[in-house]
């Protein structure tokens, strides 16, 4: 979900939900839920922190992490 983005991931799940019986079951399992969205948000925050630290180490300046 995080690497694909909401639009691409949502389109893939939607395609599964319109498929055969097995694909519909997979679509239901892979559909975003509250826990999945929270994990994606946490990954995004961690990624921003890592990029900020890497940039700070390269440039010698430390930007705000918020």
mmCIF file of N, CA and C in Angstrom, residues 35-63:
data_model
loop_
_atom_site.group_PDB
_atom_site.id
_atom_site.type_symbol
_atom_site.label_atom_id
_atom_site.label_comp_id
_atom_site.label_asym_id
_atom_site.label_seq_id
_atom_site.Cartn_x
_atom_site.Cartn_y
_atom_site.Cartn_z
ATOM 1 N N UNK A 35 -6.241 -0.622 10.675
ATOM 2 C CA UNK A 35 -4.903 -1.048 11.107
ATOM 3 C C UNK A 35 -3.901 -0.887 9.966
ATOM 4 N N UNK A 36 -4.272 -1.319 8.783
ATOM 5 C CA UNK A 36 -3.372 -1.186 7.630
ATOM 6 C C UNK A 36 -3.035 0.275 7.361
ATOM 7 N N UNK A 37 -4.036 1.129 7.421
ATOM 8 C CA UNK A 37 -3.804 2.555 7.187
ATOM 9 C C UNK A 37 -2.895 3.159 8.249
ATOM 10 N N UNK A 38 -3.038 2.739 9.489
ATOM 11 C CA UNK A 38 -2.152 3.230 10.561
ATOM 12 C C UNK A 38 -0.712 2.784 10.336
ATOM 13 N N UNK A 39 -0.540 1.550 9.883
ATOM 14 C CA UNK A 39 0.808 1.042 9.608
ATOM 15 C C UNK A 39 1.438 1.814 8.462
ATOM 16 N N UNK A 40 0.667 2.087 7.428
ATOM 17 C CA UNK A 40 1.167 2.876 6.300
ATOM 18 C C UNK A 40 1.560 4.274 6.769
ATOM 19 N N UNK A 41 0.747 4.886 7.613
ATOM 20 C CA UNK A 41 1.082 6.208 8.155
ATOM 21 C C UNK A 41 2.381 6.162 8.956
ATOM 22 N N UNK A 42 2.566 5.107 9.743
ATOM 23 C CA UNK A 42 3.791 4.966 10.535
ATOM 24 C C UNK A 42 4.998 4.783 9.622
ATOM 25 N N UNK A 43 4.872 3.976 8.570
ATOM 26 C CA UNK A 43 5.967 3.801 7.605
ATOM 27 C C UNK A 43 6.326 5.129 6.962
ATOM 28 N N UNK A 44 5.309 5.906 6.595
ATOM 29 C CA UNK A 44 5.551 7.194 5.950
ATOM 30 C C UNK A 44 6.320 8.121 6.890
ATOM 31 N N UNK A 45 5.942 8.145 8.149
ATOM 32 C CA UNK A 45 6.642 8.986 9.127
ATOM 33 C C UNK A 45 8.100 8.527 9.288
ATOM 34 N N UNK A 46 8.297 7.231 9.434
ATOM 35 C CA UNK A 46 9.650 6.688 9.589
ATOM 36 C C UNK A 46 10.489 7.006 8.353
ATOM 37 N N UNK A 47 9.911 6.882 7.179
ATOM 38 C CA UNK A 47 10.617 7.186 5.945
ATOM 39 C C UNK A 47 11.046 8.653 5.919
ATOM 40 N N UNK A 48 10.137 9.562 6.307
ATOM 41 C CA UNK A 48 10.487 10.988 6.330
ATOM 42 C C UNK A 48 11.614 11.262 7.310
ATOM 43 N N UNK A 49 11.603 10.596 8.458
ATOM 44 C CA UNK A 49 12.676 10.774 9.436
ATOM 45 C C UNK A 49 14.000 10.291 8.860
ATOM 46 N N UNK A 50 13.998 9.125 8.244
ATOM 47 C CA UNK A 50 15.229 8.578 7.669
ATOM 48 C C UNK A 50 15.771 9.494 6.580
ATOM 49 N N UNK A 51 14.898 9.984 5.705
ATOM 50 C CA UNK A 51 15.335 10.884 4.639
ATOM 51 C C UNK A 51 15.873 12.181 5.233
ATOM 52 N N UNK A 52 15.212 12.699 6.260
ATOM 53 C CA UNK A 52 15.679 13.932 6.900
ATOM 54 C C UNK A 52 17.053 13.746 7.535
ATOM 55 N N UNK A 53 17.251 12.638 8.216
ATOM 56 C CA UNK A 53 18.543 12.373 8.850
ATOM 57 C C UNK A 53 19.625 12.183 7.789
ATOM 58 N N UNK A 54 19.317 11.450 6.737
ATOM 59 C CA UNK A 54 20.291 11.240 5.666
ATOM 60 C C UNK A 54 20.662 12.563 5.009
ATOM 61 N N UNK A 55 19.679 13.408 4.781
ATOM 62 C CA UNK A 55 19.942 14.726 4.197
ATOM 63 C C UNK A 55 20.779 15.571 5.142
ATOM 64 N N UNK A 56 20.455 15.517 6.422
ATOM 65 C CA UNK A 56 21.206 16.289 7.413
ATOM 66 C C UNK A 56 22.659 15.828 7.475
ATOM 67 N N UNK A 57 22.875 14.541 7.401
ATOM 68 C CA UNK A 57 24.240 14.020 7.434
ATOM 69 C C UNK A 57 25.018 14.428 6.185
ATOM 70 N N UNK A 58 24.339 14.473 5.048
ATOM 71 C CA UNK A 58 25.008 14.860 3.809
ATOM 72 C C UNK A 58 25.318 16.354 3.760
ATOM 73 N N UNK A 59 24.395 17.164 4.263
ATOM 74 C CA UNK A 59 24.557 18.621 4.145
ATOM 75 C C UNK A 59 25.159 19.254 5.386
ATOM 76 N N UNK A 60 25.120 18.559 6.514
ATOM 77 C CA UNK A 60 25.631 19.113 7.757
ATOM 78 C C UNK A 60 24.650 20.007 8.481
ATOM 79 N N UNK A 61 23.392 20.065 8.024
ATOM 80 C CA UNK A 61 22.356 20.843 8.705
ATOM 81 C C UNK A 61 21.225 19.911 9.109
ATOM 82 N N UNK A 62 20.575 20.193 10.212
ATOM 83 C CA UNK A 62 19.514 19.342 10.717
ATOM 84 C C UNK A 62 18.164 20.059 10.624
ATOM 85 N N UNK A 63 17.310 19.655 9.661
ATOM 86 C CA UNK A 63 15.980 20.269 9.523
ATOM 87 C C UNK A 63 15.021 19.748 10.589
#
